[in-house]
JSON list of C-alpha atoms in Angstrom, two decimals:
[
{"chain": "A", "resi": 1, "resn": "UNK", "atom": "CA", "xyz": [91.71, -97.60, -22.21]},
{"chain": "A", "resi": 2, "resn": "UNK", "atom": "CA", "xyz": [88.09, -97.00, -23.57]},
{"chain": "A", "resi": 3, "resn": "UNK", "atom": "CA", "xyz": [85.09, -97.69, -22.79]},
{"chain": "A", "resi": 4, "resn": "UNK", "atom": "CA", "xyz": [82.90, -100.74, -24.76]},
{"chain": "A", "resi": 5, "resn": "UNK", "atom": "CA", "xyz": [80.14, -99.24, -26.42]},
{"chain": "A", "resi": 6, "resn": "UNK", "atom": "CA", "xyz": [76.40, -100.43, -25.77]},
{"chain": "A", "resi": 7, "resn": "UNK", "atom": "CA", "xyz": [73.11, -99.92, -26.65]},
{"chain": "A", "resi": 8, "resn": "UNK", "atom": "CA", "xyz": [71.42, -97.11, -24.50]},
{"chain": "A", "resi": 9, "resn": "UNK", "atom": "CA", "xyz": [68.27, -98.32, -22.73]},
{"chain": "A", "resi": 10, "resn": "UNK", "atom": "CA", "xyz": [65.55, -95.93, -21.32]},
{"chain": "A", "resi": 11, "resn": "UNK", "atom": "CA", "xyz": [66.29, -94.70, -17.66]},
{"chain": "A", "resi": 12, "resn": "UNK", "atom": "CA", "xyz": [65.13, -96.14, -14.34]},
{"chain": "A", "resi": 13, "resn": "UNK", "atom": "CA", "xyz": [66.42, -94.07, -11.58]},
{"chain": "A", "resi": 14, "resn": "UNK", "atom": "CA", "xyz": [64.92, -93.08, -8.10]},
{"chain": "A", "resi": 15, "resn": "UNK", "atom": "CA", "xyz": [62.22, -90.82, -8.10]},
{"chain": "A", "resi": 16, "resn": "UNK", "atom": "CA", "xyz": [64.58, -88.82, -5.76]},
{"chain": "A", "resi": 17, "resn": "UNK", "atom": "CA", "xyz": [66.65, -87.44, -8.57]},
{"chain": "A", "resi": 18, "resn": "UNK", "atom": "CA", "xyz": [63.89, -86.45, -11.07]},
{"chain": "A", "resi": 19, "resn": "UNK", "atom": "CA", "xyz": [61.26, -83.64, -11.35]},
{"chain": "A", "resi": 20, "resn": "UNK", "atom": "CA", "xyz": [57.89, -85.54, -11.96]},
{"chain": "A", "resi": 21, "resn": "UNK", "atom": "CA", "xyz": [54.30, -84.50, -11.78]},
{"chain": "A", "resi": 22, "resn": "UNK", "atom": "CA", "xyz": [50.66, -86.76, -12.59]},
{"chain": "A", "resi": 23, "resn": "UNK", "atom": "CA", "xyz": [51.67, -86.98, -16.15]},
{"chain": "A", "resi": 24, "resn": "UNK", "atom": "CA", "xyz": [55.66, -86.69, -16.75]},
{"chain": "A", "resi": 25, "resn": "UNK", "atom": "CA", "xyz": [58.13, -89.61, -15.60]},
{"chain": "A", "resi": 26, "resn": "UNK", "atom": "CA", "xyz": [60.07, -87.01, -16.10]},
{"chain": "A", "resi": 27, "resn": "UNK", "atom": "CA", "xyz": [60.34, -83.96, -17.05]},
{"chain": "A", "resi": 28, "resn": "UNK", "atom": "CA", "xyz": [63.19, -82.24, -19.29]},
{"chain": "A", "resi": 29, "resn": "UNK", "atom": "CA", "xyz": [62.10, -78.48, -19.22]},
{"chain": "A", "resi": 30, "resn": "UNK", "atom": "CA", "xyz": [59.16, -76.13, -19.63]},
{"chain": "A", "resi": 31, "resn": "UNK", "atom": "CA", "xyz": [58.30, -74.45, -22.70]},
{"chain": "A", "resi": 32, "resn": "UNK", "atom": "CA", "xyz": [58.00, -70.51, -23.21]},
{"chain": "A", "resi": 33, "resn": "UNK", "atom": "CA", "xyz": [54.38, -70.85, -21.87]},
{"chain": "A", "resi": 34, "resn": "UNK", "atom": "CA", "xyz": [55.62, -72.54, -18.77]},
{"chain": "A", "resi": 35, "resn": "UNK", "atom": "CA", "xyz": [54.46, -75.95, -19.44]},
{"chain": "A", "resi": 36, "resn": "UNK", "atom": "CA", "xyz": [56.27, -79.06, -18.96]},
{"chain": "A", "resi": 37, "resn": "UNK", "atom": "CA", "xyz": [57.59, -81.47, -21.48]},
{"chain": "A", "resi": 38, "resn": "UNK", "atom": "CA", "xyz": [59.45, -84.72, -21.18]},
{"chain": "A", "resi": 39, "resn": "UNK", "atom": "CA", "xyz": [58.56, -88.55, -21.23]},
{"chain": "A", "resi": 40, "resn": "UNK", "atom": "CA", "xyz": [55.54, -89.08, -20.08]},
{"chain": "A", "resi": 41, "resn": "UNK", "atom": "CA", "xyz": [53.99, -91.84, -17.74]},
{"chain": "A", "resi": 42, "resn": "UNK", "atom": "CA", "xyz": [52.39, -93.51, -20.45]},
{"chain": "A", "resi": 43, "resn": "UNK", "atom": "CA", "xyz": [55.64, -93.50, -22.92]},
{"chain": "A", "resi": 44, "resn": "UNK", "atom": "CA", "xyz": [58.03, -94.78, -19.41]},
{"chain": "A", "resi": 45, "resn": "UNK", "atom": "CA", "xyz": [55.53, -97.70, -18.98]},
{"chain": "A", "resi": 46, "resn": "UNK", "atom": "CA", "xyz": [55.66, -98.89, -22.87]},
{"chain": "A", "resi": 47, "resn": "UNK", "atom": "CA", "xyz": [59.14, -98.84, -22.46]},
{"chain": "A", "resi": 48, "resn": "UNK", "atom": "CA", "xyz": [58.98, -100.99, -19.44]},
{"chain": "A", "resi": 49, "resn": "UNK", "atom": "CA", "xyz": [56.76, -103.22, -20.91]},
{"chain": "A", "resi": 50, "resn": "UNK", "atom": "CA", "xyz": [58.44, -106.82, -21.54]},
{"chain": "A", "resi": 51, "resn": "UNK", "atom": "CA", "xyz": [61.43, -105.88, -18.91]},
{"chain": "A", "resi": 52, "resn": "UNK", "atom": "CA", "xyz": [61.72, -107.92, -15.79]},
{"chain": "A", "resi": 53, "resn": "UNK", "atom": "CA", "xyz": [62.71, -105.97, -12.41]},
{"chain": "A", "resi": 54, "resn": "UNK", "atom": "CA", "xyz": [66.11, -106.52, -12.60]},
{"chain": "A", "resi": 55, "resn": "UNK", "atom": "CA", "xyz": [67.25, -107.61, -15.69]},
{"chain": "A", "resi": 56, "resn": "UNK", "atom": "CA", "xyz": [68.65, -106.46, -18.95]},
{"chain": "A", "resi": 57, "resn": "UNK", "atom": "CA", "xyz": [67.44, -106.69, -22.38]},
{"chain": "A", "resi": 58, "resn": "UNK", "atom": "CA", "xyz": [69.40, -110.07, -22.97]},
{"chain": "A", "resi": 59, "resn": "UNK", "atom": "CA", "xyz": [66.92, -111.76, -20.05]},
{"chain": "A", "resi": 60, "resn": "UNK", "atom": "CA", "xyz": [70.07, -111.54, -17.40]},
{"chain": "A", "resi": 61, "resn": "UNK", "atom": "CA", "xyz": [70.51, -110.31, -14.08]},
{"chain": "A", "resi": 62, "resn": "UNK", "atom": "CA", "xyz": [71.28, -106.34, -13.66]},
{"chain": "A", "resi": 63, "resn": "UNK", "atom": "CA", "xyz": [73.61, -105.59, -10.67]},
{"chain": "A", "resi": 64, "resn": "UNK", "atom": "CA", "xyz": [71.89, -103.17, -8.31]},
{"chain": "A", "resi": 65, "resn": "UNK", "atom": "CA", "xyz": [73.98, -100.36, -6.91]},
{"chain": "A", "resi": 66, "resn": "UNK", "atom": "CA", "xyz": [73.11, -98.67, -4.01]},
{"chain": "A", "resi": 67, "resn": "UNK", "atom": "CA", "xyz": [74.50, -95.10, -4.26]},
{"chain": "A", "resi": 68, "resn": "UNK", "atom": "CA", "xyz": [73.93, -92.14, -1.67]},
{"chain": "A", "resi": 69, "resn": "UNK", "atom": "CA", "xyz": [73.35, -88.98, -3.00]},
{"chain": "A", "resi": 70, "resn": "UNK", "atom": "CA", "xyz": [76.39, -87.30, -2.64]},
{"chain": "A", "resi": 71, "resn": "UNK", "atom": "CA", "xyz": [78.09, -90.41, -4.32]},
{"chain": "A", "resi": 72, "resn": "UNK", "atom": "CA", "xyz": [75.58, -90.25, -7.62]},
{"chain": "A", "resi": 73, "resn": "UNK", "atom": "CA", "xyz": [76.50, -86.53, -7.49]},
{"chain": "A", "resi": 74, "resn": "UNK", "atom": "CA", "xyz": [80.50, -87.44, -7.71]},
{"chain": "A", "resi": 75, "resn": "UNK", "atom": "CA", "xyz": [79.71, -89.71, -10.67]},
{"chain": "A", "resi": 76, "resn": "UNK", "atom": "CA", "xyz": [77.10, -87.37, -12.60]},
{"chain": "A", "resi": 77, "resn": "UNK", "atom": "CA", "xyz": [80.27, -84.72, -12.13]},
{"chain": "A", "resi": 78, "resn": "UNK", "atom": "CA", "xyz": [82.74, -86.97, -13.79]},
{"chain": "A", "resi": 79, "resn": "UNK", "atom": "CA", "xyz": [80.70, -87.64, -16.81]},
{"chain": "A", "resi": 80, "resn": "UNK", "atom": "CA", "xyz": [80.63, -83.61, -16.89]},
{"chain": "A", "resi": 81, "resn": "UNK", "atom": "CA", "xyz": [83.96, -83.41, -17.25]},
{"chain": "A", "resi": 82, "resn": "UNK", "atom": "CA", "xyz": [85.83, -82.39, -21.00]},
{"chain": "A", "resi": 83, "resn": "UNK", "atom": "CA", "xyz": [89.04, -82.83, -21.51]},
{"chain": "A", "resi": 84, "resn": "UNK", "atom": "CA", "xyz": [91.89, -85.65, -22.14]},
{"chain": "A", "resi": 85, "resn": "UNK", "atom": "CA", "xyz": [94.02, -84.46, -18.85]},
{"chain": "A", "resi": 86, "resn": "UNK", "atom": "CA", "xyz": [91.66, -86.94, -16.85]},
{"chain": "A", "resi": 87, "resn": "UNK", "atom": "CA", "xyz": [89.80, -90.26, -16.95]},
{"chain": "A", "resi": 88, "resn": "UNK", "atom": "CA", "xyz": [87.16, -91.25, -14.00]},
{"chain": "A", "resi": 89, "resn": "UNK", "atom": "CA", "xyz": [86.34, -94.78, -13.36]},
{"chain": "A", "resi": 90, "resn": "UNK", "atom": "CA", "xyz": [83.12, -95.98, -11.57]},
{"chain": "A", "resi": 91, "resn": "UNK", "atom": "CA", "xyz": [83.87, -99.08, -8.95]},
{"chain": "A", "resi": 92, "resn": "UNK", "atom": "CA", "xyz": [80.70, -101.04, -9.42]},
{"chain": "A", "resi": 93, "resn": "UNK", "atom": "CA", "xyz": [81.31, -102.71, -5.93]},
{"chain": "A", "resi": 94, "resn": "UNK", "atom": "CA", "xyz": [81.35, -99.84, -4.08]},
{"chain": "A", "resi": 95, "resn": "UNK", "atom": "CA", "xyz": [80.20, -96.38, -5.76]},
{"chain": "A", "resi": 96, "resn": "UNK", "atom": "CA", "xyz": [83.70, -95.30, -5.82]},
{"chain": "A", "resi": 97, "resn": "UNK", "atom": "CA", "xyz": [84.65, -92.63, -8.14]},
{"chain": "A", "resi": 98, "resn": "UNK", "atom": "CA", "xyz": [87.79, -92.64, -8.91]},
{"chain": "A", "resi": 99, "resn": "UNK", "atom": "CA", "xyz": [90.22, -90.24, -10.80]},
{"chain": "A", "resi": 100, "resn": "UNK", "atom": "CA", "xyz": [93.38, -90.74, -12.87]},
{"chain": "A", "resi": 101, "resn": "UNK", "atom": "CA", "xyz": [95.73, -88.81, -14.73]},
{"chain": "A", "resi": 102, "resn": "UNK", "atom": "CA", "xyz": [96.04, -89.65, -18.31]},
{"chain": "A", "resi": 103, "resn": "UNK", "atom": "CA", "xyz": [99.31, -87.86, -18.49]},
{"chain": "A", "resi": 104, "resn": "UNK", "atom": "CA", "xyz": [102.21, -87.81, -16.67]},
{"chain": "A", "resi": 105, "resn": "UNK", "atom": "CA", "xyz": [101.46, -90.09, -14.12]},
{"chain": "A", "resi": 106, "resn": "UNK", "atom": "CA", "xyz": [103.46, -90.23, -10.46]},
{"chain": "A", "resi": 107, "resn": "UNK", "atom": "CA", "xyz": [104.09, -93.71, -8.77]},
{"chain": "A", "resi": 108, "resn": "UNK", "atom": "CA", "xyz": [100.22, -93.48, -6.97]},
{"chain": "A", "resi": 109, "resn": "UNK", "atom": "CA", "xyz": [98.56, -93.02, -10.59]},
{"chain": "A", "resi": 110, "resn": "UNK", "atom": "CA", "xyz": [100.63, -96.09, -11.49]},
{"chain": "A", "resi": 111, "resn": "UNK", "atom": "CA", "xyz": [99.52, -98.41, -8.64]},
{"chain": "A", "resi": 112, "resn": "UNK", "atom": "CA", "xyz": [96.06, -97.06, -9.23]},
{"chain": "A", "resi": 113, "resn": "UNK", "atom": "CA", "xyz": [95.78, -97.77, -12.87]},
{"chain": "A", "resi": 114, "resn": "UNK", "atom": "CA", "xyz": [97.37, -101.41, -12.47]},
{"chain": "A", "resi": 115, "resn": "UNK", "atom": "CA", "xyz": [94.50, -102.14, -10.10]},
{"chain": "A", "resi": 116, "resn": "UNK", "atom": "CA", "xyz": [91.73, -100.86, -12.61]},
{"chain": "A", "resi": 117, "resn": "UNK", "atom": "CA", "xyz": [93.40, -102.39, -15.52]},
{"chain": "A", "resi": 118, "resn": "UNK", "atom": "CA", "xyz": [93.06, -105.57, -13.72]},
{"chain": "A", "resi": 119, "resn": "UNK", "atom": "CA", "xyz": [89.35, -104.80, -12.66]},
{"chain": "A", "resi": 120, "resn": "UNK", "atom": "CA", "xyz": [88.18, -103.00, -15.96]},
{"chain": "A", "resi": 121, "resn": "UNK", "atom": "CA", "xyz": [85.08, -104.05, -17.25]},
{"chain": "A", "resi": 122, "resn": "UNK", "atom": "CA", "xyz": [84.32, -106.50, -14.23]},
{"chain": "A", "resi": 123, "resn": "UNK", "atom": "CA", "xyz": [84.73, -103.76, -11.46]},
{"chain": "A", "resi": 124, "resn": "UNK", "atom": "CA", "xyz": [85.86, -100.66, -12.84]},
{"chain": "A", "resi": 125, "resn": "UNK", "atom": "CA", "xyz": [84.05, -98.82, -16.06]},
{"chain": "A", "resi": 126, "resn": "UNK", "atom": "CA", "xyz": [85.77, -95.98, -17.14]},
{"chain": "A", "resi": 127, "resn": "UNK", "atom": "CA", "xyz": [82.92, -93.09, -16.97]},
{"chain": "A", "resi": 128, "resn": "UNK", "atom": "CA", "xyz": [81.96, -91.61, -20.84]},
{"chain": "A", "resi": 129, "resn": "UNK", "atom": "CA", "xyz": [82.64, -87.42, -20.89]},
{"chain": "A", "resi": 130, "resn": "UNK", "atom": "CA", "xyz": [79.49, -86.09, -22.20]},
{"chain": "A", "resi": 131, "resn": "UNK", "atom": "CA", "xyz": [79.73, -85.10, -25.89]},
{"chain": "A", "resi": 132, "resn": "UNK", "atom": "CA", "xyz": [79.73, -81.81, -27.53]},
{"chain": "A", "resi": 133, "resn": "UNK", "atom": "CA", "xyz": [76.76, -82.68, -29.34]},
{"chain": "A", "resi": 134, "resn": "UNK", "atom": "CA", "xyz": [75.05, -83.47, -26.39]},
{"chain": "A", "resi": 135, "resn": "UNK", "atom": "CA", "xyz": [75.94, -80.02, -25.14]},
{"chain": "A", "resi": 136, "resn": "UNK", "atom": "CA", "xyz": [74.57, -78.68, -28.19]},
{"chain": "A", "resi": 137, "resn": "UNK", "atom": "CA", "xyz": [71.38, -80.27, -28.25]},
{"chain": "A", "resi": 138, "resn": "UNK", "atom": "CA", "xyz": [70.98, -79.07, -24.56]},
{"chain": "A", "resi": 139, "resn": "UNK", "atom": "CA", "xyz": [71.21, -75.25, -25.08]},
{"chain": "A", "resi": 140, "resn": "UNK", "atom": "CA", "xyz": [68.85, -75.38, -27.78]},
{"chain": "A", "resi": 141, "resn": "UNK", "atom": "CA", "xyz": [66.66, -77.47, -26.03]},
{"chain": "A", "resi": 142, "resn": "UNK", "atom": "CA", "xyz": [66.89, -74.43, -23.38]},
{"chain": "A", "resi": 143, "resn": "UNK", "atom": "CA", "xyz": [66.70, -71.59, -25.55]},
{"chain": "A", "resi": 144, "resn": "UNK", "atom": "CA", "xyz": [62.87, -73.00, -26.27]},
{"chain": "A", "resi": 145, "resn": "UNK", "atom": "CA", "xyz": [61.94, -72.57, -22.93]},
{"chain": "A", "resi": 146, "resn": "UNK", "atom": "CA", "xyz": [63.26, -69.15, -22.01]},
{"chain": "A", "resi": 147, "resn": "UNK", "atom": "CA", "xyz": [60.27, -66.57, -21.60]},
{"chain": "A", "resi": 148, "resn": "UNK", "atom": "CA", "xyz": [62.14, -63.37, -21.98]},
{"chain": "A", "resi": 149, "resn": "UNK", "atom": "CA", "xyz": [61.44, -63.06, -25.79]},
{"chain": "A", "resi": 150, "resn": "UNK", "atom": "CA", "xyz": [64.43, -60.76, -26.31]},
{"chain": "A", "resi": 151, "resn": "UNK", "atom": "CA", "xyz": [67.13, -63.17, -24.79]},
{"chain": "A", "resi": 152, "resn": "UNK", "atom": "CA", "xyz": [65.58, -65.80, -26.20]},
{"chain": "A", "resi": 153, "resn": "UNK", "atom": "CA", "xyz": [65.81, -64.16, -29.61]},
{"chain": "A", "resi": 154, "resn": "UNK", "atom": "CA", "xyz": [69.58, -63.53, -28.70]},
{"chain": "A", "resi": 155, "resn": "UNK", "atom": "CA", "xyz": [70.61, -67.30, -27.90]},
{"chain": "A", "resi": 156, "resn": "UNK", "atom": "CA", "xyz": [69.07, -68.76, -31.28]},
{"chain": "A", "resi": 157, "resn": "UNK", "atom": "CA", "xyz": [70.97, -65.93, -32.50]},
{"chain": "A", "resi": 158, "resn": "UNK", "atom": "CA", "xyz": [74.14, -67.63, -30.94]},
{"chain": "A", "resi": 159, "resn": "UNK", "atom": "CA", "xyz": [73.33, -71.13, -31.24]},
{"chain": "A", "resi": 160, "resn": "UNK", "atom": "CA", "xyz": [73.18, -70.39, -35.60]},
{"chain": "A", "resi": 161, "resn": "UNK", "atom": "CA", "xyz": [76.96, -70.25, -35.98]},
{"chain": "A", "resi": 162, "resn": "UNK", "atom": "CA", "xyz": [80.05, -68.98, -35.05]},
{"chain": "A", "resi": 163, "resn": "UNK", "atom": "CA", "xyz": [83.34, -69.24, -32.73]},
{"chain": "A", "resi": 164, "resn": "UNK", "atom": "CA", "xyz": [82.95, -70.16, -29.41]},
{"chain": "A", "resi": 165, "resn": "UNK", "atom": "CA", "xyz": [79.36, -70.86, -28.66]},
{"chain": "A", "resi": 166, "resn": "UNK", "atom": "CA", "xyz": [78.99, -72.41, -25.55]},
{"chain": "A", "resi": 167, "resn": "UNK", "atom": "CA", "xyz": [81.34, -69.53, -24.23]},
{"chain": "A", "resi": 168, "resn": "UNK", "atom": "CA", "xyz": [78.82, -67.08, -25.97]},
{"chain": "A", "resi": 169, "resn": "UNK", "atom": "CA", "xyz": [75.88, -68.90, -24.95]},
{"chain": "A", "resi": 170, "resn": "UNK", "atom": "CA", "xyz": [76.52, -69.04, -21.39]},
{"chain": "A", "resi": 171, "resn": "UNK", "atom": "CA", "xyz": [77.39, -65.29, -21.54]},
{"chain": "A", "resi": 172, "resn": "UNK", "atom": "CA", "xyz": [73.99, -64.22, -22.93]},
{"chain": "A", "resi": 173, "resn": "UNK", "atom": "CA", "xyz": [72.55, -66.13, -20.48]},
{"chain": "A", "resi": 174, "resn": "UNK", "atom": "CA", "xyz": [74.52, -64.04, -17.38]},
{"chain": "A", "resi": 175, "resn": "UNK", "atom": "CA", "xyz": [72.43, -61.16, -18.12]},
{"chain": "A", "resi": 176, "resn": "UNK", "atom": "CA", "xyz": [69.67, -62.87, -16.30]},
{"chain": "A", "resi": 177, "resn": "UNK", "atom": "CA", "xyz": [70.63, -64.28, -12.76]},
{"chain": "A", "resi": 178, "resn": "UNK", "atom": "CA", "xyz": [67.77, -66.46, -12.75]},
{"chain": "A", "resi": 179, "resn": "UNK", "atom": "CA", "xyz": [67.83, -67.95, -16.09]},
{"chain": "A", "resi": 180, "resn": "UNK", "atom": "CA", "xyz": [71.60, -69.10, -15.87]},
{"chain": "A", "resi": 181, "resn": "UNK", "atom": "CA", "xyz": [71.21, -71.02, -12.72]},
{"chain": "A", "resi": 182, "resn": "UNK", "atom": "CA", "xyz": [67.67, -72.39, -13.92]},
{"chain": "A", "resi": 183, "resn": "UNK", "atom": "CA", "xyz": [69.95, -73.86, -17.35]},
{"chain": "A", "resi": 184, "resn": "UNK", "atom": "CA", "xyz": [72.49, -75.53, -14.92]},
{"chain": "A", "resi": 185, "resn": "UNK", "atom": "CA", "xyz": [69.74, -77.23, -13.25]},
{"chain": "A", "resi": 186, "resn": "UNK", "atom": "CA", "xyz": [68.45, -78.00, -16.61]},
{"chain": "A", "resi": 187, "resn": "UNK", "atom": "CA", "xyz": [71.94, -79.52, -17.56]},
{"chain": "A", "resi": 188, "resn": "UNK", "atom": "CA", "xyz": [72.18, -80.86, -14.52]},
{"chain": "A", "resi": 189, "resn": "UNK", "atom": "CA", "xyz": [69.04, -83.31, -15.06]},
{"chain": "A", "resi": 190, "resn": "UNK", "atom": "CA", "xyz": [69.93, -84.20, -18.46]},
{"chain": "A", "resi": 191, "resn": "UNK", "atom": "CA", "xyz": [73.18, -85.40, -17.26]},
{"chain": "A", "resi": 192, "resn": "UNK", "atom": "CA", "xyz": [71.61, -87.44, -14.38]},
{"chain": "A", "resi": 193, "resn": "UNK", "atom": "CA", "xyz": [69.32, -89.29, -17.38]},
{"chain": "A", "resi": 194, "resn": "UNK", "atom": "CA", "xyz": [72.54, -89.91, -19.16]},
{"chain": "A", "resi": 195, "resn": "UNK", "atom": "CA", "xyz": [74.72, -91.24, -16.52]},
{"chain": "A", "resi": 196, "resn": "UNK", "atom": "CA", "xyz": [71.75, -93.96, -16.05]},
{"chain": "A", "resi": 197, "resn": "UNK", "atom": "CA", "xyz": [71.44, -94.59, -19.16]},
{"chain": "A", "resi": 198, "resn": "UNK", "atom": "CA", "xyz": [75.25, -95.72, -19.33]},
{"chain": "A", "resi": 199, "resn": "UNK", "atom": "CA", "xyz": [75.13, -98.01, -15.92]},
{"chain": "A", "resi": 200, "resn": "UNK", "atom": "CA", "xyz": [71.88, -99.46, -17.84]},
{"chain": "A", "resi": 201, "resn": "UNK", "atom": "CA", "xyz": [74.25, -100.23, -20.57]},
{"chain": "A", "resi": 202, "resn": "UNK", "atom": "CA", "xyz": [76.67, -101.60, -18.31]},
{"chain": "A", "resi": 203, "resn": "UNK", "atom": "CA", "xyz": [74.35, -103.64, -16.59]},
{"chain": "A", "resi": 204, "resn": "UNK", "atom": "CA", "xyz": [74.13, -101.54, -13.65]},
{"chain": "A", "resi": 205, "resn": "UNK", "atom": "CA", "xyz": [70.78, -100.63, -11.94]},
{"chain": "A", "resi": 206, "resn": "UNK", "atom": "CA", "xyz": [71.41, -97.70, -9.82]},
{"chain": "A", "resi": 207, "resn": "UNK", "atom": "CA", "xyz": [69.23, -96.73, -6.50]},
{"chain": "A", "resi": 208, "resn": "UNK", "atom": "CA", "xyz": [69.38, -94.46, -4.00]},
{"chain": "A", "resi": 209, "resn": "UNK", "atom": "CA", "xyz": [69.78, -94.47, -0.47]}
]
């Protein structure tokens, strides 16, 4: 089962889930000198511009989806996740986030996938995995705004080649305590745009209770 593939829009989303300030919608990171950089207010508006409240690029009706917290957490989780072992599925209905094996499946996975396979793509939407280029782009996005010249120095060092990289890059990175967890929150936002951008695609307009 896969998922069809649609055009990205930009992201709407709560202001609850993204770091803003007077001039960034939102904002991606900080560089070296500690200032922010992202899409600005300006660039989110031109990108509204022409877009009802509430309806896609085709002139039809989005569904809104009204997701607590801890729910849009479950579902920005399962688009984290690599691997062929597992495939998540999004109830539109209700938030749900469910899980299913891809292999070796008992009698529960069975009953489970008849039910999406008879919801999918009116329902259930099987959530996308993020990409390794994705990945990629995001730890080198995060090298440029590490301060510590000499770490910095050693993560472009890791990011130009070799075996195992994001193993390599998250190890230069647990030298510094504060820097590691400051690049999962980095992550962590990037993921949040992307999982909006795919219910956009969908359809789906998410907010947050």
């Amino acid at each position: 089962m896969s998922v069809k593939k649609k055009k990205k829009r930009k992201d709407r989303i709560s202001t609850e889930v993204l770091e803003q300030d007077e001039n960034f919608y939102f904002i991606a990171g900080y560089t070296a000198g500690g200032f922010p950089y992202g899409l600005t207010w300006e660039e989110y508006e031109m990108g509204q511009n022409g877009n009802s409240c509430g309806m896609n690029d085709k002139g039809g009706p989005m569904k809104e989806l009204k997701l607590t917290k801890q729910q849009f957490q479950e579902l920005v989780d399962a688009y984290d996740i690599y691997g062929d072992s597992m495939e998540a599925f999004l109830n539109i209905e209700t938030g749900e986030v469910v899980t299913l094996r891809a292999f070796d499946r008992d009698e529960e996975d069975e009953e489970l996938s008849e039910i999406i396979d008879e919801g999918f793509d009116d329902i259930y939407f099987q959530i996308p995995q993020r990409e390794s280029r994705e990945g990629f782009e995001d730890m080198v996005d995060f090298a440029k705004t590490v301060t510590d010249a000499r770490l910095r120095t050693t993560l472009m060092d890791v990011l130009n080649g070799g075996k195992r990289i994001f193993r390599r890059f998250k190890d230069a990175l647990a030298s510094d305590s504060n820097e590691i967890e400051r690049y999962y929150r980095f992550v962590e936002e990037r993921n949040r745009i992307r999982v909006v951008d795919w219910l956009e695609s969908i359809d789906v307009k998410v907010t947050l209770e």
